[in-house]
Short mmCIF file of C-alpha atoms and ligand atoms in Angstrom, two decimals:
data_model
loop_
_atom_site.label_atom_id
_atom_site.label_comp_id
_atom_site.label_asym_id
_atom_site.label_seq_id
_atom_site.Cartn_x
_atom_site.Cartn_y
_atom_site.Cartn_z
CA MET A 1 160.77 123.07 -51.46
CA ASN A 2 162.20 125.61 -54.02
CA LYS A 3 162.73 128.85 -52.00
CA LYS A 4 162.51 131.19 -55.00
CA THR A 5 159.13 129.93 -56.33
CA ASN A 6 157.82 128.64 -52.95
CA THR A 7 156.60 125.38 -54.68
CA GLY A 8 157.67 121.84 -54.35
CA ILE A 9 160.19 119.98 -56.51
CA LEU A 10 159.56 116.94 -58.76
CA TYR A 11 162.39 114.60 -58.44
CA VAL A 12 162.78 112.07 -61.35
CA VAL A 13 164.44 109.01 -59.46
CA ALA A 14 166.04 106.08 -61.33
CA THR A 15 165.76 102.71 -59.62
CA PRO A 16 167.45 99.32 -60.21
CA ILE A 17 166.89 97.19 -63.34
CA GLY A 18 167.57 94.02 -61.53
CA ASN A 19 170.12 94.17 -58.63
CA ILE A 20 168.61 96.06 -55.84
CA GLN A 21 172.08 97.28 -54.75
CA ASP A 22 172.09 99.51 -57.79
CA ILE A 23 170.00 102.19 -56.19
CA THR A 24 171.96 105.30 -55.28
CA TYR A 25 172.36 106.85 -51.78
CA ARG A 26 170.86 109.88 -53.10
CA ALA A 27 167.86 108.06 -54.49
CA VAL A 28 167.22 106.37 -51.10
CA ASN A 29 167.60 109.61 -49.38
CA ILE A 30 165.21 111.50 -51.68
CA LEU A 31 162.54 108.70 -51.68
CA GLN A 32 162.69 108.92 -47.78
CA LYS A 33 162.38 112.77 -47.68
CA VAL A 34 159.70 113.55 -50.21
CA GLN A 35 156.06 113.83 -49.18
CA LEU A 36 154.77 111.51 -51.93
CA ILE A 37 156.06 108.97 -54.46
CA ALA A 38 154.28 108.77 -57.89
CA ALA A 39 155.06 105.19 -59.02
CA GLU A 40 154.21 103.42 -62.23
CA ASP A 41 153.10 100.23 -60.07
CA THR A 42 152.84 100.81 -56.38
CA ARG A 43 153.10 97.08 -55.74
CA HIS A 44 156.35 96.93 -57.55
CA THR A 45 157.79 99.95 -55.82
CA LYS A 46 156.76 98.55 -52.40
CA TYR A 47 159.60 96.10 -52.56
CA ILE A 48 162.18 98.86 -52.87
CA LEU A 49 160.44 100.95 -50.16
CA GLU A 50 160.40 97.95 -47.76
CA THR A 51 164.09 97.07 -48.54
CA PHE A 52 165.32 100.44 -47.54
CA GLN A 53 162.69 101.00 -44.82
CA ILE A 54 161.31 104.04 -46.57
CA THR A 55 157.69 105.05 -45.28
CA THR A 56 156.86 107.61 -47.91
CA LYS A 57 153.17 107.44 -49.19
CA MET A 58 152.67 106.41 -52.83
CA THR A 59 150.28 107.19 -55.54
CA SER A 60 150.15 105.47 -59.08
CA LEU A 61 151.04 107.17 -62.26
CA HIS A 62 150.93 104.91 -65.19
CA GLN A 63 150.52 105.14 -68.94
CA TYR A 64 146.69 104.77 -68.67
CA ASN A 65 146.09 107.47 -66.00
CA GLU A 66 149.07 109.80 -66.71
CA SER A 67 147.06 112.66 -68.22
CA TYR A 68 144.40 112.65 -65.49
CA LYS A 69 146.98 112.20 -62.71
CA THR A 70 149.31 114.92 -64.01
CA ASN A 71 146.73 117.64 -63.06
CA LYS A 72 146.46 116.27 -59.56
CA ILE A 73 150.18 115.97 -59.02
CA ILE A 74 151.00 119.38 -60.47
CA PHE A 75 148.28 120.77 -57.75
CA LEU A 76 149.96 118.87 -54.96
CA LEU A 77 153.39 119.97 -56.13
CA LYS A 78 152.37 123.66 -55.14
CA THR A 79 152.92 122.52 -51.45
CA MET A 80 155.10 119.51 -51.51
CA ASN A 81 158.14 117.58 -53.07
CA ILE A 82 157.23 114.52 -55.00
CA ALA A 83 159.41 111.77 -56.42
CA LEU A 84 158.62 110.11 -59.85
CA VAL A 85 159.69 106.45 -60.15
CA SER A 86 159.02 103.81 -62.69
CA ASN A 87 159.11 100.01 -62.31
CA ALA A 88 162.74 99.75 -63.32
CA GLY A 89 165.45 102.04 -64.63
CA THR A 90 164.97 105.81 -65.41
CA PRO A 91 161.49 107.18 -65.44
CA THR A 92 160.28 108.43 -69.08
CA ILE A 93 162.79 106.30 -70.86
CA HIS A 94 160.15 104.13 -72.43
CA ASP A 95 158.17 104.58 -69.20
CA PRO A 96 155.53 106.99 -68.11
CA GLY A 97 156.31 110.43 -66.80
CA TYR A 98 157.28 112.81 -69.49
CA ILE A 99 153.74 114.42 -69.58
CA LEU A 100 154.15 115.24 -65.86
CA VAL A 101 157.66 116.53 -66.36
CA GLN A 102 156.60 118.77 -69.22
CA SER A 103 153.68 120.12 -67.13
CA CYS A 104 156.02 120.91 -64.38
CA HIS A 105 158.18 123.08 -66.74
CA LYS A 106 155.08 124.76 -68.02
CA ASN A 107 154.04 125.51 -64.48
CA ASN A 108 157.33 126.69 -63.39
CA ILE A 109 157.84 123.80 -60.96
CA GLN A 110 161.47 122.78 -60.55
CA VAL A 111 162.35 119.29 -61.93
CA VAL A 112 165.49 117.45 -60.45
CA PRO A 113 166.84 114.27 -61.99
CA ILE A 114 168.35 111.63 -59.67
CA PRO A 115 170.33 109.62 -62.21
CA GLY A 116 171.07 105.79 -62.02
CA PRO A 117 170.18 102.70 -63.89
CA CYS A 118 169.06 102.64 -67.46
CA ALA A 119 168.98 99.44 -69.56
CA LEU A 120 169.80 101.19 -72.72
CA ILE A 121 172.83 103.04 -71.37
CA ALA A 122 174.04 99.94 -69.54
CA ALA A 123 173.77 97.70 -72.67
CA LEU A 124 175.50 100.34 -74.87
CA SER A 125 178.41 100.66 -72.37
CA ALA A 126 179.05 97.07 -72.45
CA SER A 127 178.44 96.39 -76.08
CA GLY A 128 181.92 97.30 -77.51
CA LEU A 129 180.24 99.37 -80.32
CA PRO A 130 180.65 103.09 -80.81
CA SER A 131 178.46 104.95 -78.57
CA ASN A 132 179.19 108.65 -78.87
CA ASN A 133 176.35 108.97 -81.44
CA PHE A 134 173.54 106.30 -81.34
CA TYR A 135 170.10 105.78 -82.67
CA TYR A 136 167.58 104.45 -80.10
CA LYS A 137 164.01 103.50 -81.32
CA GLY A 138 162.32 101.82 -78.24
CA PHE A 139 160.95 98.49 -78.88
CA LEU A 140 160.87 96.93 -82.37
CA PRO A 141 157.18 96.88 -83.45
CA ARG A 142 155.03 93.68 -82.71
CA LYS A 143 153.57 93.69 -86.30
CA THR A 144 155.68 91.91 -88.96
CA LEU A 145 155.14 94.65 -91.57
CA LEU A 146 155.90 97.47 -89.29
CA ARG A 147 158.98 95.65 -88.07
CA LYS A 148 160.29 95.25 -91.49
CA LYS A 149 159.65 98.97 -92.23
CA ILE A 150 161.71 100.08 -89.20
CA LEU A 151 164.49 97.68 -89.86
CA LEU A 152 164.71 98.76 -93.56
CA LYS A 153 164.68 102.41 -92.28
CA THR A 154 167.67 101.70 -90.05
CA LYS A 155 169.52 99.58 -92.56
CA ASN A 156 171.83 102.44 -93.77
CA ILE A 157 172.21 104.31 -90.51
CA GLN A 158 175.91 104.74 -89.50
CA GLN A 159 175.31 105.05 -85.90
CA THR A 160 174.98 102.23 -83.49
CA ILE A 161 171.30 101.24 -83.14
CA VAL A 162 169.59 100.19 -79.95
CA PHE A 163 166.23 98.44 -79.45
CA TYR A 164 164.61 97.27 -76.32
CA GLU A 165 163.13 93.76 -77.00
CA SER A 166 160.86 91.24 -75.29
CA CYS A 167 161.50 87.53 -74.80
CA HIS A 168 158.29 86.76 -76.83
CA ARG A 169 159.48 88.34 -79.86
CA ILE A 170 163.17 88.05 -79.91
CA LEU A 171 163.24 85.02 -82.31
CA HIS A 172 161.13 86.93 -84.88
CA SER A 173 163.14 90.05 -84.67
CA MET A 174 166.43 88.33 -84.98
CA LYS A 175 165.25 86.52 -88.01
CA ASP A 176 164.21 89.86 -89.42
CA ILE A 177 167.39 91.55 -88.58
CA VAL A 178 169.31 88.67 -90.52
CA ASN A 179 166.93 89.13 -93.46
CA TYR A 180 166.77 92.97 -93.65
CA LEU A 181 170.27 94.02 -92.24
CA GLY A 182 172.22 90.94 -93.38
CA ARG A 183 173.65 87.87 -91.74
CA ASN A 184 177.03 89.50 -91.10
CA ARG A 185 175.78 92.67 -89.24
CA ILE A 186 177.50 92.79 -85.81
CA ILE A 187 174.81 92.54 -83.09
CA VAL A 188 175.39 92.52 -79.36
CA LEU A 189 172.37 91.00 -77.38
CA VAL A 190 172.55 92.11 -73.85
CA LYS A 191 170.41 90.25 -71.48
CA GLU A 192 169.37 90.32 -67.91
CA ILE A 193 171.62 93.23 -67.00
CA THR A 194 172.60 93.08 -63.24
CA LYS A 195 170.81 89.85 -62.71
CA LYS A 196 171.98 86.19 -62.13
CA TRP A 197 171.67 85.17 -65.63
CA GLU A 198 173.28 88.18 -67.14
CA THR A 199 174.61 87.41 -70.61
CA ILE A 200 176.34 89.49 -73.35
CA LYS A 201 176.37 87.83 -76.75
CA TYR A 202 178.44 89.51 -79.45
CA GLY A 203 178.58 88.36 -83.08
CA PRO A 204 177.28 88.33 -86.62
CA ALA A 205 173.52 88.40 -86.64
CA SER A 206 173.27 84.73 -88.09
CA ASP A 207 175.51 83.46 -85.12
CA ILE A 208 173.16 85.18 -82.62
CA LEU A 209 170.06 83.74 -84.20
CA LEU A 210 171.47 80.27 -84.16
CA TRP A 211 172.61 80.69 -80.48
CA LEU A 212 169.02 81.64 -79.55
CA GLN A 213 167.53 78.68 -81.53
CA GLN A 214 170.02 76.16 -79.95
CA ASP A 215 168.52 76.48 -76.42
CA HIS A 216 164.92 77.84 -75.66
CA THR A 217 166.12 79.10 -72.29
CA ARG A 218 168.32 81.61 -74.23
CA LYS A 219 165.20 83.50 -75.42
CA LYS A 220 164.05 84.16 -71.86
CA GLY A 221 164.62 87.27 -69.74
CA GLU A 222 164.77 91.03 -70.41
CA MET A 223 167.07 92.14 -73.24
CA VAL A 224 168.45 94.87 -75.36
CA ILE A 225 169.62 94.49 -78.97
CA VAL A 226 172.59 96.62 -79.93
CA ILE A 227 173.28 96.73 -83.60
CA SER A 228 176.35 98.09 -85.25
CA GLY A 229 175.90 100.85 -87.79
CA ILE A 230 176.74 100.53 -91.38
CA LYS A 231 180.40 101.27 -92.28
CA LEU A 232 180.93 104.80 -93.57
CA HIS A 233 182.54 103.95 -96.93
CA LYS A 234 179.45 102.25 -98.18
CA LYS A 235 177.85 105.67 -98.21
CA THR A 236 180.52 108.04 -99.15
CA ILE A 237 181.95 106.92 -102.51
CA PRO A 238 180.62 104.62 -105.20
CA LEU A 239 182.05 101.06 -105.35
CA ASN A 240 184.12 101.57 -108.58
CA VAL A 241 185.71 104.55 -107.06
CA HIS A 242 186.45 102.57 -103.99
CA ASN A 243 187.90 99.62 -105.99
CA THR A 244 190.25 101.79 -108.09
CA LEU A 245 191.32 103.68 -104.99
CA SER A 246 192.04 100.38 -103.10
CA VAL A 247 194.30 99.03 -105.93
CA LEU A 248 196.20 102.36 -106.45
CA ILE A 249 196.72 102.88 -102.89
CA LYS A 250 198.78 99.79 -102.73
CA GLN A 251 201.27 100.92 -105.48
CA LEU A 252 201.25 104.65 -105.21
CA THR A 253 201.71 107.29 -102.51
CA LEU A 254 198.46 108.37 -100.84
CA LYS A 255 198.56 111.82 -102.76
CA GLN A 256 199.23 110.03 -106.18
CA ALA A 257 196.49 107.43 -105.58
CA ILE A 258 193.96 110.00 -104.77
CA GLN A 259 194.91 112.29 -107.81
CA LEU A 260 194.73 109.26 -110.20
CA THR A 261 191.43 108.06 -108.79
CA SER A 262 189.94 111.40 -109.08
CA LEU A 263 191.01 111.89 -112.78
CA ILE A 264 189.83 108.38 -113.74
CA HIS A 265 186.41 108.78 -112.24
CA LYS A 266 186.05 112.57 -112.50
CA THR A 267 185.17 112.65 -108.74
CA ASN A 268 186.01 115.32 -106.20
CA LYS A 269 189.52 114.92 -104.76
CA ASN A 270 188.64 116.03 -101.31
CA GLN A 271 185.76 113.58 -101.16
CA ILE A 272 188.23 110.68 -102.05
CA TYR A 273 190.88 112.20 -99.55
CA THR A 274 188.44 112.12 -96.64
CA TYR A 275 187.44 108.58 -97.61
CA ALA A 276 190.97 107.42 -97.97
CA ILE A 277 191.95 108.89 -94.51
CA GLN A 278 188.95 107.12 -92.87
CA ASN A 279 189.43 103.70 -94.54
CA PHE A 280 193.04 103.26 -95.79
CA ILE A 281 195.36 105.34 -93.68
CA HIS A 282 196.22 102.49 -91.41
CA ASP A 283 197.34 100.27 -94.39
CA LYS A 284 199.56 103.08 -95.73
CA LYS A 285 201.41 103.30 -92.39
N1 LIG B 301 162.99 102.77 -68.11
C1 LIG B 301 163.68 101.69 -68.38
C2 LIG B 301 165.23 101.87 -68.46
O1 LIG B 301 165.57 102.92 -67.97
O2 LIG B 301 165.92 101.06 -68.93
C3 LIG B 301 163.16 100.92 -69.51
C4 LIG B 301 161.76 100.44 -69.34
S1 LIG B 301 161.20 99.55 -70.77
C5 LIG B 301 159.47 99.39 -70.48
C6 LIG B 301 161.62 97.83 -70.39
C7 LIG B 301 162.58 97.16 -71.29
O3 LIG B 301 163.85 97.57 -70.88
C8 LIG B 301 162.74 95.65 -71.17
O4 LIG B 301 161.64 95.18 -71.98
C9 LIG B 301 164.06 95.29 -71.71
O5 LIG B 301 164.17 95.41 -73.21
C10 LIG B 301 164.84 96.60 -71.14
N2 LIG B 301 165.39 96.14 -69.83
C11 LIG B 301 164.98 96.49 -68.72
N3 LIG B 301 165.67 95.87 -67.60
C12 LIG B 301 166.67 95.13 -68.33
C13 LIG B 301 167.59 94.35 -67.90
N4 LIG B 301 167.96 93.99 -66.52
N5 LIG B 301 168.33 93.66 -68.91
C14 LIG B 301 168.22 93.74 -70.08
N6 LIG B 301 167.18 94.78 -70.50
C15 LIG B 301 166.39 95.20 -69.61
#
């Protein structure tokens, strides 16, 4: 209980995304100590409770009853501590729970995250793509036209892009990625994280598509698609300026090449300088 407000605490508890050993000591401890667990699917969470001999009672909180259940849980939180869990990974990350969490804040009830597995973060961490700044858009849409729209929207994004994907749609999605983002776009397909058939496939989009088509078992399982963002130079200076700069930079000093390119194309020197530092500085060294 929170001593200041004299109300209970909502713990948002991450659970494994495959390997049961990925649960944290703290998560087990909290699940044992709270008076109630609000679970996305109580049958699913039963396995975790049995494995760690946790006897806490459960109630369901899923996408179809979340609004209705939230009021009940908020009422219970006045007198008890409750843990929120989803079927796998971190609750509220493409899982139910945010309505309850928001309601806790509005009702001055303390919310405590118990961090742990999350497929999106695990996939990013093993992708080998820049991840300081990334774009996450949940699942790619099922409908072809919507999927096309989202992919075209992400086409010029510079950050690494992450989508959750289902085994039923991965072939369609990969074909669309090749069509709309290009066959050479680097993709990291991260499958079955922490499980027996864990696989990380890195390569151009067309190679990943071919790999999936070569063996139908490769489409199976849970997966995350990580897509490299577009290279900065495509956005920052026009192609003709880039071409001039790339020729001059081989013959002249950096300063001379920038000055001459700026004169020829009547383009801002600072813009060319920033671009040159980002793209050519290693060549000059
Ligand atoms: N809350 C979860 C989390 O923290 O990762 C995500 C729930 S979302 C409904 C389920 C999707 O996450 C799956 O369809 C898949 O795209 C991804 N996912 C979950 N577990 C995974 C795993 N072990 N390997 C790869 N992707 C996984």
